[in-house]
């Protein structure tokens, strides 16, 4: 629920300036940016509340003739979308938890310990991050086949955990670096071991960082299409983005239902944007601004 | 959820990957009297169909079937992945003539499971293209036939005093009279496999073919150039096809007609059911069918959806029983009733044609004619890759990036090269 | 979203009374490394190895050296995809960075509606590329889409967004710009707000105009942020797949084919994994080279100057 604005050192309020051409220009820029940003989303929403007949009307009615929820009804009725929603929620939440169980100690170790050979591992991680997923699709599939984990949400959770770890570690590193070592040293001279120092001292201090990387991890997992497409083939494990592609069938593209499902896909983003804006901004910008 | 996944287990899992990816055998999930199948779906009716088939099969044989359903396109890529990983996750696959040449060494031959007389009942065109030309192995068995006829808006045609086109020239004439006010006379798909199918039909109709006697590319013949020029002109010159159609595959092609925007198209058997259903069609009762158009010949493709046995399967006998059931009379009748899929068995086809009445009877006869004259493109080594070349060549000509002759000539050179490398001429 | 924090690992190290031994470090970091490496290293190694073999479903996989690479490097479709990829990356990154910076500078400060704007700007980068791709395909439909409907309303000619070869590439760039410019704005806004105030105030006192202040003071100070932004976008444009695949499938006629889309077509339509892997590794190599230049050239220049 952290809604603190990005600016940490906000300047003291200047005295009110007169409304000048400069200000007008800036408002125009602001307005155009907002308009450009929202109009595709508005169209997505408008498409989702149209009747199927209205969607294919020529000429186009920009405002729907009648607003209807039939697309949403068919998304949940005809297409069993609830299965996808649950899978996506479980995969995203468990991934967030696993990623952070692994990333927090890892980031801590990286920021505090001298570790030979670590650059090699970093190099590999960087390449992993840069290679197109398509190159890995088939061998990745073989790995999960060998583990007997195909087509289960565990396969997805493991793959996402591995894929999202570098981002989380990178983000958390920045926050751990800001924790003064004196605090840890004090704790350790009081007899706390490394684990206790990490769990009881460091982790609470970097809570905002954990929140930021959790939100980012959650949304990127929620949005993923390619890993889910590669590793799943049944309703037992398919996620919402895969479900979205199922509206593209041999006999037509169900644009209305697909837009409704698209709106559903966007909901978590909107929720986080509204309630955890500060965390999201932090997550997206921390690495870049202080890197 | 994460509580039961301790770090130790995690490390163990990591070790399993390292070792397992090299040697560990696939742990079979299914029991002895259970088989697994990856089956095709399309639209809301299909899941119910498979549920019924599987229930009936289990009731009859005691063999349980665990199955997953995928739409055509994801299904194709999934089978590619599964085969590449030599997976035995599924014993049975839904497949199709389109890419069958890629699977000749992955699907177990079905020859020994079907007697000659059983095979003789299936449409020969389908069986022919599901065989490996090198050794005659039957890679899959057809489940239903796919061919196209012309669908047109009988209400609009009557109002304007038009008859459905029979020849290429008429197609343009009628189209021009119908196009205007945001409506178009015709729609043809223009992207990927659907574009290649459309070109292929026109190529055969113009008297050409894909390869010559020596299996060398021949689609850049005069007939080929004529076909592609005609195809392009429908969109670019006569403008009787919506401009976006160059990016359409079958689904959007069908939607243009079922939404009432376009007045004619060439579509698959499933369209008959889709167009008759008020949930999926805005033109219920306003359309009729006619034969595909012709030029020198009246040939178009006759392809089939088919069932295949995974070569890696450890339960081949029960799996084949299931395959046989899915292509058996009961299943074929049911899929015709449910989604007007045309049977692959000639006997069942005769039966449903005899039982049909009115417009459906006319349509079935038109379809049967198309299938009887139908062809499929060659199943030569490397042809799947040639298809990818063709998609691009056809799309480039359709969007006026390259002239039809340049585009085909270049594709022919590249196609020969690709097939040579794949061993088509060894 | 991020890169590897190399500078952080080596930097700021000092003697400490705490037992920060490397064994303990690896014990803490180990599990994360094991998971990442276990899951991705095998696929990475395998696909790289197989890019030197004929790798398809034919059952035999002979070693063909760099055959897959040379086939592609001299092939027509690859070169078309490469050309598109370069245009796509250069144009979208330029637009995103320039527009992102312009918007950030213009809206930085206390404007009414700023909070709302910042909230809205967070949405595009965080929604699924699959939704973006499908939604833009629908927006750009010439018959039923919003954009051409608006053009018709103002009696402007329709634009064949997805059916014209040139416009198709423009369309996928627009979708990418839509999704990623807001991210740039947020990055640059955060950067601007953490700038030291003294140099700017000193410049104002010296009578520098807004443009001079931006060009001579803000921009140089923002360099690290711009570099990170460029790096993120370079890595991501070379991996863009979902949006383009769902909008155009690389069409018409390959006019909006990018390297990853082409690799996907090779793997799943041509069923030719060897070539697909080769294309993927060429894409990887290219982004490595570009990143190397991005970071290496300024470093070299700095080094020369130092001598």
Coordinates of N, CA and C in Angstrom, one line a residue, chain A residues 3 6-7 9 11 13 16 26-27 29-30 33-34 36-41 43-44 47 55-58 60 62 102 105-106 108-110 112-119 121-122 124-136 138-140 143-144 158-159 162-163 165-167 169-170 173-174 177 181-182 184-185 188 194-195 219-220 223 225-226 244 255 258 262 265-266 269-270 273-274 277 280-281 284-285 288-289 291, chain C residues 1-9 12-14 16-22 24-26 28-29 31-33 35-37 39-44 46-47 55 103 106-112 114-115 117-124 126-131 134-139 143-146 149-150 152-153 178 183 186-187 190-191 193-194 197 225 228 235-236 239 241-242 260 263-264 273 280-281 283-284 287-288 291:
Chain A
X3 N 2.2 4.3 -1.4 CA 1.9 5.2 -2.5 C 2.7 6.4 -2.5
X6 N 7.5 9.2 -6.4 CA 8.9 8.8 -6.7 C 9.9 9.8 -6.1
X7 N 9.6 11.1 -6.2 CA 10.5 12.1 -5.9 C 10.8 12.0 -4.4
X9 N 13.5 13.7 -3.0 CA 13.9 15.1 -2.6 C 13.1 16.1 -3.4
X11 N 11.5 19.5 -4.2 CA 12.0 20.8 -3.9 C 10.9 21.6 -3.1
X13 N 8.1 24.1 -2.4 CA 7.2 24.6 -3.4 C 7.6 26.0 -3.8
X16 N 3.8 30.5 -7.0 CA 3.0 30.3 -8.1 C 3.5 31.1 -9.3
X26 N 3.7 22.7 -21.8 CA 4.0 21.5 -20.9 C 2.7 20.7 -20.7
X27 N 1.6 21.5 -20.5 CA 0.3 20.8 -20.3 C -0.1 20.1 -21.5
X29 N 1.9 18.8 -23.7 CA 2.7 17.6 -23.8 C 2.1 16.5 -22.8
X30 N 1.7 16.9 -21.7 CA 1.2 16.0 -20.7 C -0.1 15.4 -21.2
X33 N 0.5 13.0 -24.1 CA 1.1 11.7 -23.6 C 0.0 10.8 -23.0
X34 N -0.8 11.5 -22.2 CA -1.9 10.7 -21.5 C -2.9 10.1 -22.6
X36 N -2.3 9.5 -25.8 CA -1.7 8.4 -26.5 C -1.6 7.1 -25.7
X37 N -1.4 7.3 -24.4 CA -1.2 6.1 -23.5 C -2.6 5.4 -23.4
X38 N -3.7 6.2 -23.2 CA -4.9 5.4 -22.8 C -5.7 5.0 -24.0
X39 N -5.5 5.6 -25.2 CA -6.5 5.3 -26.2 C -6.6 3.8 -26.6
X40 N -5.4 3.1 -26.7 CA -5.5 1.7 -27.1 C -6.3 0.9 -25.9
X41 N -6.1 1.4 -24.7 CA -6.7 0.7 -23.6 C -8.2 0.9 -23.6
X43 N -10.0 1.4 -26.2 CA -10.5 0.6 -27.3 C -10.7 -0.8 -26.9
X44 N -9.7 -1.3 -26.2 CA -9.7 -2.7 -25.7 C -11.0 -2.8 -24.8
X47 N -14.2 -2.6 -26.9 CA -14.5 -3.8 -27.6 C -15.0 -4.9 -26.7
X55 N -19.3 -5.5 -33.0 CA -17.9 -5.5 -33.3 C -17.6 -5.5 -34.8
X56 N -18.4 -6.2 -35.5 CA -18.2 -6.2 -37.0 C -19.1 -5.3 -37.8
X57 N -19.6 -4.2 -37.1 CA -20.4 -3.3 -37.9 C -19.6 -2.4 -38.8
X58 N -20.2 -2.2 -40.0 CA -19.6 -1.3 -40.9 C -20.6 -0.2 -41.2
X60 N -17.9 1.7 -38.5 CA -17.6 1.4 -37.1 C -18.3 2.4 -36.2
X62 N -17.9 4.0 -32.9 CA -16.8 4.2 -31.9 C -17.3 4.0 -30.5
X102 N 15.2 -17.3 -2.7 CA 16.5 -17.5 -3.3 C 17.3 -16.3 -3.5
X105 N 19.0 -14.1 -0.1 CA 20.4 -14.5 0.4 C 21.4 -14.3 -0.7
X106 N 21.0 -14.5 -2.0 CA 22.0 -14.4 -3.1 C 22.4 -12.9 -3.2
X108 N 22.4 -10.7 -0.9 CA 23.1 -10.4 0.3 C 24.6 -10.8 0.1
X109 N 24.7 -12.1 -0.3 CA 26.1 -12.6 -0.5 C 26.8 -11.8 -1.5
X110 N 26.2 -11.5 -2.6 CA 26.9 -10.7 -3.6 C 27.3 -9.3 -3.2
X112 N 28.0 -8.5 0.0 CA 28.9 -8.5 1.2 C 30.1 -9.4 1.1
X113 N 30.0 -10.4 0.3 CA 31.1 -11.4 0.3 C 32.0 -11.3 -0.9
X114 N 33.2 -11.6 -0.8 CA 34.1 -11.7 -1.9 C 34.0 -13.1 -2.5
X115 N 33.6 -13.2 -3.7 CA 33.4 -14.6 -4.2 C 34.1 -14.8 -5.6
X116 N 35.2 -15.6 -5.6 CA 35.9 -15.8 -6.8 C 35.0 -16.6 -7.8
X117 N 35.2 -16.3 -9.1 CA 34.5 -17.0 -10.1 C 33.1 -16.5 -10.4
X118 N 32.7 -15.5 -9.6 CA 31.3 -15.1 -9.7 C 31.1 -14.4 -11.0
X119 N 32.1 -13.8 -11.6 CA 31.9 -13.0 -12.9 C 31.5 -14.0 -14.0
X121 N 29.8 -16.7 -13.7 CA 28.4 -17.0 -13.5 C 27.5 -15.8 -14.0
X122 N 28.0 -14.6 -13.7 CA 27.3 -13.4 -14.2 C 27.2 -13.3 -15.7
X124 N 27.3 -15.8 -17.8 CA 26.3 -16.8 -18.2 C 24.9 -16.3 -18.0
X125 N 24.6 -15.7 -16.9 CA 23.3 -15.1 -16.6 C 22.9 -14.0 -17.6
X126 N 23.9 -13.2 -17.9 CA 23.6 -12.1 -18.9 C 23.2 -12.7 -20.2
X127 N 24.0 -13.7 -20.7 CA 23.6 -14.3 -21.9 C 22.3 -15.0 -21.9
X128 N 22.0 -15.6 -20.8 CA 20.6 -16.2 -20.6 C 19.5 -15.2 -20.8
X129 N 19.8 -14.0 -20.2 CA 18.9 -13.0 -20.3 C 18.7 -12.4 -21.7
X130 N 19.7 -12.6 -22.5 CA 19.7 -12.0 -23.8 C 19.3 -12.9 -25.0
X131 N 19.4 -14.2 -24.7 CA 19.1 -15.1 -25.8 C 17.6 -15.2 -26.1
X132 N 17.1 -15.1 -27.3 CA 15.7 -15.3 -27.6 C 15.2 -16.6 -27.0
X133 N 14.1 -16.6 -26.3 CA 13.5 -17.8 -25.7 C 13.3 -18.9 -26.7
X134 N 13.0 -18.5 -27.9 CA 12.7 -19.6 -28.9 C 13.9 -20.5 -29.1
X135 N 15.1 -20.0 -29.0 CA 16.3 -20.9 -29.2 C 16.2 -22.0 -28.1
X136 N 15.7 -21.6 -26.9 CA 15.7 -22.6 -25.8 C 14.5 -23.4 -25.7
X138 N 12.9 -25.8 -27.3 CA 12.9 -27.3 -27.4 C 13.8 -28.0 -26.4
X139 N 15.1 -27.5 -26.2 CA 15.8 -28.2 -25.1 C 15.2 -27.9 -23.7
X140 N 14.6 -26.8 -23.5 CA 14.0 -26.5 -22.2 C 12.8 -27.5 -22.0
X143 N 14.3 -30.7 -20.9 CA 14.7 -30.7 -19.5 C 13.6 -31.1 -18.6
X144 N 12.4 -30.4 -18.9 CA 11.3 -30.7 -18.0 C 10.7 -32.0 -18.3
X158 N 9.1 -23.4 -11.8 CA 10.5 -23.5 -11.8 C 11.2 -22.7 -12.9
X159 N 10.6 -22.8 -14.1 CA 11.1 -22.0 -15.2 C 11.1 -20.5 -14.9
X162 N 13.6 -19.5 -12.3 CA 15.0 -19.3 -12.9 C 15.1 -18.1 -13.8
X163 N 14.0 -17.8 -14.5 CA 14.1 -16.7 -15.5 C 14.0 -15.3 -14.8
X165 N 14.9 -14.7 -11.5 CA 15.9 -14.5 -10.5 C 16.9 -13.4 -10.8
X166 N 17.4 -13.3 -12.0 CA 18.5 -12.3 -12.2 C 17.9 -10.9 -11.9
X167 N 16.7 -10.6 -12.4 CA 16.1 -9.3 -12.2 C 15.9 -9.0 -10.7
X169 N 17.5 -10.3 -8.2 CA 18.8 -10.2 -7.5 C 19.4 -8.8 -7.7
X170 N 19.3 -8.4 -9.0 CA 19.8 -7.1 -9.4 C 19.1 -5.9 -8.6
X173 N 20.0 -6.1 -4.8 CA 21.4 -5.7 -4.6 C 21.5 -4.2 -4.3
X174 N 20.7 -3.4 -5.1 CA 20.8 -2.0 -4.9 C 20.3 -1.6 -3.5
X177 N 22.8 -2.7 -0.7 CA 23.9 -1.8 -0.7 C 23.7 -0.6 0.2
X181 N 26.6 -1.0 6.9 CA 27.2 -2.2 7.5 C 27.3 -2.2 9.0
X182 N 27.3 -1.0 9.5 CA 27.5 -0.8 11.0 C 26.4 -1.6 11.7
X184 N 24.7 -4.2 10.8 CA 25.0 -5.7 10.8 C 26.2 -6.0 11.7
X185 N 27.2 -5.2 11.7 CA 28.3 -5.4 12.5 C 27.9 -5.4 14.0
X188 N 26.2 -8.6 14.8 CA 27.0 -9.8 14.8 C 27.9 -9.7 16.0
X194 N 25.2 -15.3 10.7 CA 25.0 -14.7 9.4 C 23.5 -14.8 9.0
X195 N 22.9 -16.0 9.2 CA 21.5 -16.2 8.8 C 20.6 -15.2 9.6
X219 N 4.2 -9.4 -12.0 CA 3.6 -8.9 -13.2 C 4.3 -9.6 -14.4
X220 N 5.6 -9.7 -14.4 CA 6.3 -10.3 -15.6 C 5.9 -11.8 -15.7
X223 N 2.4 -12.0 -17.1 CA 2.3 -11.6 -18.5 C 2.9 -12.6 -19.5
X225 N 4.0 -15.3 -22.1 CA 3.4 -16.2 -23.0 C 4.3 -17.3 -23.4
X226 N 5.5 -17.0 -23.8 CA 6.3 -18.1 -24.5 C 6.7 -19.3 -23.6
X244 N -5.6 -16.7 -23.9 CA -5.9 -15.6 -24.8 C -5.7 -16.0 -26.2
X255 N -13.0 -11.6 -31.3 CA -12.4 -10.4 -30.8 C -13.1 -9.9 -29.5
X258 N -12.0 -12.1 -26.6 CA -10.6 -12.0 -26.4 C -10.3 -10.6 -25.7
X262 N -8.6 -10.0 -22.3 CA -7.5 -9.0 -22.3 C -7.7 -8.0 -21.1
X265 N -6.7 -9.7 -18.1 CA -5.3 -9.8 -18.0 C -4.7 -8.5 -17.4
X266 N -5.3 -7.4 -17.8 CA -4.8 -6.1 -17.4 C -5.1 -5.7 -15.9
X269 N -2.3 -5.5 -13.3 CA -1.5 -4.4 -13.5 C -2.1 -3.1 -13.0
X270 N -3.4 -3.0 -13.3 CA -4.1 -1.8 -12.8 C -4.1 -1.7 -11.2
X273 N -0.7 -0.8 -10.1 CA -0.4 0.6 -10.4 C -1.2 1.5 -9.5
X274 N -2.4 1.1 -9.1 CA -3.1 2.0 -8.2 C -2.7 1.9 -6.8
X277 N 1.9 2.0 -6.5 CA 2.6 2.8 -7.5 C 4.0 3.0 -7.2
X280 N 6.2 0.0 -7.7 CA 6.4 -0.3 -9.1 C 7.4 0.7 -9.7
X281 N 7.3 2.0 -9.4 CA 8.2 2.9 -9.9 C 9.6 2.6 -9.4
X284 N 11.0 -0.3 -11.2 CA 11.3 -0.1 -12.6 C 12.5 0.8 -12.7
X285 N 12.7 1.7 -11.8 CA 13.7 2.7 -12.0 C 15.0 2.6 -11.1
X288 N 18.2 1.4 -12.8 CA 18.7 2.3 -13.8 C 19.3 3.6 -13.2
X289 N 18.6 4.1 -12.3 CA 19.0 5.4 -11.8 C 20.3 5.4 -10.9
X291 N 22.3 2.6 -11.0 CA 23.3 1.6 -11.5 C 24.6 2.3 -12.0
Chain C
X1 N 14.3 -7.1 -17.5 CA 14.2 -5.7 -16.9 C 15.6 -5.2 -16.5
X2 N 16.5 -6.1 -16.4 CA 17.7 -5.6 -15.8 C 18.9 -6.2 -16.3
X3 N 20.0 -5.7 -15.9 CA 21.3 -6.3 -16.3 C 22.1 -6.8 -15.1
X4 N 23.3 -7.2 -15.4 CA 24.0 -7.8 -14.3 C 24.9 -6.8 -13.6
X5 N 24.8 -6.7 -12.3 CA 25.4 -5.6 -11.6 C 26.9 -5.8 -11.4
X6 N 27.6 -5.7 -12.5 CA 29.1 -6.0 -12.3 C 29.8 -5.0 -11.5
X7 N 29.4 -3.7 -11.7 CA 30.2 -2.7 -11.0 C 29.9 -2.7 -9.5
X8 N 28.8 -3.3 -9.1 CA 28.5 -3.3 -7.7 C 29.3 -4.3 -6.9
X9 N 29.6 -5.4 -7.7 CA 30.3 -6.5 -7.0 C 31.7 -6.1 -6.6
X12 N 33.3 -0.6 -3.8 CA 33.0 -0.4 -2.4 C 33.4 -1.6 -1.4
X13 N 34.5 -2.1 -1.6 CA 34.9 -3.2 -0.7 C 35.9 -2.6 0.3
X14 N 35.7 -3.0 1.5 CA 36.6 -2.6 2.5 C 36.8 -3.7 3.6
X16 N 36.5 -5.7 6.9 CA 35.4 -5.7 7.8 C 35.7 -6.8 8.8
X17 N 35.3 -6.5 10.0 CA 35.6 -7.5 11.1 C 34.7 -8.7 10.9
X18 N 33.7 -8.7 10.0 CA 32.8 -9.8 9.9 C 33.3 -10.9 9.1
X19 N 32.9 -12.1 9.4 CA 33.5 -13.3 8.7 C 32.8 -13.5 7.3
X20 N 33.1 -12.5 6.4 CA 32.5 -12.6 5.0 C 33.4 -13.5 4.2
X21 N 33.4 -14.8 4.4 CA 34.2 -15.7 3.6 C 33.5 -16.1 2.4
X22 N 34.3 -16.5 1.4 CA 33.7 -16.8 0.1 C 32.9 -18.1 0.2
X24 N 31.0 -19.1 2.7 CA 29.7 -18.7 3.2 C 28.9 -18.0 2.1
X25 N 29.7 -17.1 1.4 CA 29.0 -16.4 0.3 C 28.3 -17.4 -0.7
X26 N 29.1 -18.4 -1.1 CA 28.5 -19.3 -2.1 C 27.4 -20.1 -1.5
X28 N 25.2 -19.0 0.6 CA 24.0 -18.2 0.5 C 23.6 -18.0 -0.9
X29 N 24.5 -17.7 -1.8 CA 24.1 -17.4 -3.2 C 23.9 -18.7 -4.0
X31 N 22.1 -21.6 -3.9 CA 20.8 -22.1 -4.3 C 20.2 -21.3 -5.5
X32 N 20.3 -20.0 -5.5 CA 19.8 -19.2 -6.6 C 20.6 -19.6 -7.9
X33 N 22.0 -19.6 -7.8 CA 22.8 -20.0 -8.9 C 22.4 -21.4 -9.5
X35 N 19.6 -23.0 -9.3 CA 18.3 -23.0 -10.0 C 18.5 -22.4 -11.4
X36 N 19.1 -21.3 -11.4 CA 19.3 -20.6 -12.7 C 20.1 -21.4 -13.7
X37 N 21.2 -21.9 -13.2 CA 22.1 -22.7 -14.1 C 21.5 -24.0 -14.5
X39 N 18.4 -24.9 -14.8 CA 17.3 -24.9 -15.7 C 17.7 -24.3 -17.1
X40 N 18.6 -23.3 -17.1 CA 18.9 -22.7 -18.4 C 20.2 -23.1 -19.0
X41 N 21.1 -23.6 -18.3 CA 22.4 -23.8 -18.9 C 22.4 -25.0 -19.9
X42 N 21.7 -26.1 -19.5 CA 21.6 -27.2 -20.5 C 21.0 -26.8 -21.8
X43 N 19.8 -26.1 -21.7 CA 19.2 -25.7 -23.0 C 20.1 -24.7 -23.8
X44 N 20.8 -23.9 -23.0 CA 21.6 -22.9 -23.7 C 22.8 -23.6 -24.4
X46 N 23.0 -26.9 -25.2 CA 22.5 -27.8 -26.2 C 22.1 -27.1 -27.5
X47 N 21.4 -26.0 -27.4 CA 20.9 -25.3 -28.6 C 22.1 -24.7 -29.3
X55 N 19.6 -30.1 -37.7 CA 18.8 -30.5 -36.5 C 17.3 -30.3 -37.0
X103 N 9.4 14.1 -23.0 CA 8.2 14.2 -22.2 C 8.7 14.3 -20.7
X106 N 9.6 17.9 -20.1 CA 8.4 18.8 -20.1 C 7.5 18.6 -18.9
X107 N 7.3 17.4 -18.5 CA 6.3 17.2 -17.4 C 7.0 17.2 -16.0
X108 N 8.3 17.3 -16.0 CA 9.0 17.3 -14.7 C 8.6 18.5 -13.9
X109 N 8.3 18.3 -12.7 CA 7.9 19.5 -11.9 C 6.5 19.4 -11.4
X110 N 5.9 20.5 -11.0 CA 4.6 20.4 -10.4 C 3.5 20.8 -11.4
X111 N 3.0 19.9 -12.1 CA 1.9 20.2 -13.0 C 0.7 19.5 -12.4
X112 N -0.5 20.1 -12.6 CA -1.7 19.5 -12.2 C -1.9 18.2 -13.1
X114 N -0.2 15.5 -12.8 CA 1.0 14.8 -12.9 C 0.9 13.4 -12.2
X115 N 0.3 13.4 -11.1 CA 0.2 12.1 -10.4 C -0.6 11.1 -11.2
X117 N -0.9 11.2 -14.4 CA -0.1 10.8 -15.6 C 0.9 9.8 -15.2
X118 N 1.5 9.9 -14.0 CA 2.5 8.9 -13.7 C 1.8 7.6 -13.5
X119 N 0.6 7.6 -12.9 CA -0.1 6.3 -12.7 C -0.4 5.7 -14.1
X120 N -0.9 6.5 -15.0 CA -1.2 5.9 -16.3 C 0.0 5.4 -17.1
X121 N 1.1 6.2 -16.9 CA 2.3 5.8 -17.6 C 2.9 4.4 -17.2
X122 N 2.5 4.0 -16.0 CA 2.9 2.7 -15.5 C 2.2 1.6 -16.2
X123 N 1.1 1.8 -16.8 CA 0.2 0.7 -17.3 C 0.9 0.1 -18.6
X124 N 1.2 0.8 -19.6 CA 1.6 0.1 -20.8 C 2.8 -0.8 -20.6
X126 N 3.7 -2.5 -18.2 CA 3.4 -3.6 -17.3 C 2.3 -4.5 -17.8
X127 N 1.7 -4.3 -19.0 CA 0.7 -5.2 -19.4 C 1.3 -6.2 -20.4
X128 N 0.6 -7.3 -20.5 CA 1.2 -8.4 -21.3 C 1.4 -8.1 -22.8
X129 N 2.6 -8.4 -23.3 CA 2.8 -8.1 -24.7 C 1.7 -8.8 -25.6
X130 N 1.3 -10.0 -25.1 CA 0.2 -10.7 -25.9 C -1.0 -9.8 -26.1
X131 N -1.4 -9.2 -25.0 CA -2.6 -8.3 -25.1 C -2.3 -7.1 -26.0
X134 N -2.4 -8.3 -29.8 CA -3.7 -8.6 -30.3 C -4.6 -7.3 -30.3
X135 N -4.4 -6.5 -29.3 CA -5.2 -5.2 -29.3 C -4.8 -4.3 -30.5
X136 N -3.5 -4.2 -30.7 CA -3.1 -3.4 -31.9 C -3.5 -4.0 -33.2
X137 N -3.5 -5.3 -33.3 CA -4.0 -5.9 -34.5 C -5.4 -5.4 -34.8
X138 N -6.2 -5.4 -33.7 CA -7.6 -5.0 -33.9 C -7.7 -3.5 -34.1
X139 N -6.9 -2.7 -33.4 CA -7.0 -1.2 -33.6 C -6.6 -0.9 -35.0
X143 N -11.0 -2.2 -41.6 CA -12.5 -2.2 -41.7 C -13.1 -1.9 -40.4
X144 N -12.7 -2.6 -39.3 CA -13.4 -2.5 -38.0 C -12.6 -1.8 -37.0
X145 N -11.4 -1.3 -37.3 CA -10.5 -0.8 -36.2 C -10.7 0.7 -36.0
X146 N -10.3 1.1 -34.8 CA -10.5 2.5 -34.4 C -9.8 3.5 -35.2
X149 N -11.1 4.2 -38.5 CA -12.5 4.8 -38.3 C -12.3 6.3 -38.0
X150 N -11.4 6.6 -37.2 CA -11.1 8.0 -36.8 C -10.7 8.8 -38.1
X152 N -11.3 8.1 -41.1 CA -12.5 8.3 -42.0 C -13.4 9.5 -41.5
X153 N -13.5 9.5 -40.2 CA -14.4 10.6 -39.6 C -13.9 11.9 -40.0
X178 N 4.5 2.5 -28.1 CA 3.4 2.7 -27.1 C 3.8 2.0 -25.8
X183 N 8.0 3.7 -20.1 CA 9.0 3.2 -19.2 C 10.2 4.2 -19.2
X186 N 9.5 7.3 -17.2 CA 9.6 7.0 -15.8 C 11.1 7.0 -15.3
X187 N 11.9 6.3 -16.2 CA 13.3 6.2 -15.8 C 13.9 7.6 -15.8
X190 N 12.8 9.8 -12.9 CA 13.5 9.5 -11.7 C 14.9 10.0 -11.7
X191 N 15.5 9.9 -12.9 CA 16.9 10.4 -13.1 C 16.9 11.9 -12.9
X193 N 14.9 13.8 -11.2 CA 14.7 14.2 -9.8 C 15.8 13.9 -8.9
X194 N 16.7 13.0 -9.3 CA 17.9 12.8 -8.4 C 19.1 13.6 -8.9
X197 N 21.3 19.8 -7.7 CA 20.7 21.1 -8.1 C 21.8 22.2 -8.3
X225 N 21.9 7.2 -16.7 CA 20.6 6.7 -16.9 C 20.2 6.4 -18.3
X228 N 21.8 3.0 -19.3 CA 21.0 1.9 -18.8 C 19.7 1.7 -19.7
X235 N 18.7 -4.9 -25.5 CA 18.5 -6.3 -25.2 C 17.0 -6.7 -25.6
X236 N 16.1 -5.9 -25.2 CA 14.7 -6.3 -25.4 C 14.2 -6.2 -26.9
X239 N 14.9 -9.3 -28.7 CA 14.2 -10.5 -28.3 C 12.7 -10.3 -28.5
X241 N 9.1 -10.6 -29.5 CA 8.5 -11.7 -30.2 C 6.9 -11.5 -30.2
X242 N 6.4 -11.6 -29.0 CA 4.9 -11.7 -28.8 C 4.2 -10.7 -29.6
X260 N 13.7 -12.8 -34.2 CA 13.1 -13.9 -33.3 C 11.9 -14.5 -34.0
X263 N 13.1 -16.8 -36.5 CA 13.6 -18.0 -35.9 C 12.4 -18.9 -35.5
X264 N 11.3 -18.3 -35.0 CA 10.1 -19.1 -34.7 C 9.5 -19.8 -35.9
X273 N 15.2 -26.8 -36.7 CA 15.7 -26.2 -35.5 C 17.1 -25.7 -35.6
X280 N 18.9 -17.4 -33.8 CA 18.9 -16.9 -32.4 C 20.2 -16.5 -31.9
X281 N 21.3 -17.3 -32.3 CA 22.6 -17.0 -31.8 C 23.2 -15.8 -32.5
X283 N 21.3 -13.3 -33.5 CA 20.6 -12.2 -32.8 C 21.3 -11.9 -31.5
X284 N 21.7 -12.9 -30.7 CA 22.4 -12.8 -29.4 C 23.7 -12.1 -29.7
X287 N 23.3 -8.4 -30.4 CA 23.0 -7.5 -29.3 C 24.3 -7.4 -28.4
X288 N 25.0 -8.5 -28.3 CA 26.3 -8.4 -27.5 C 27.3 -7.4 -28.1
X291 N 26.0 -3.8 -27.5 CA 26.2 -3.4 -26.1 C 27.7 -3.2 -25.9

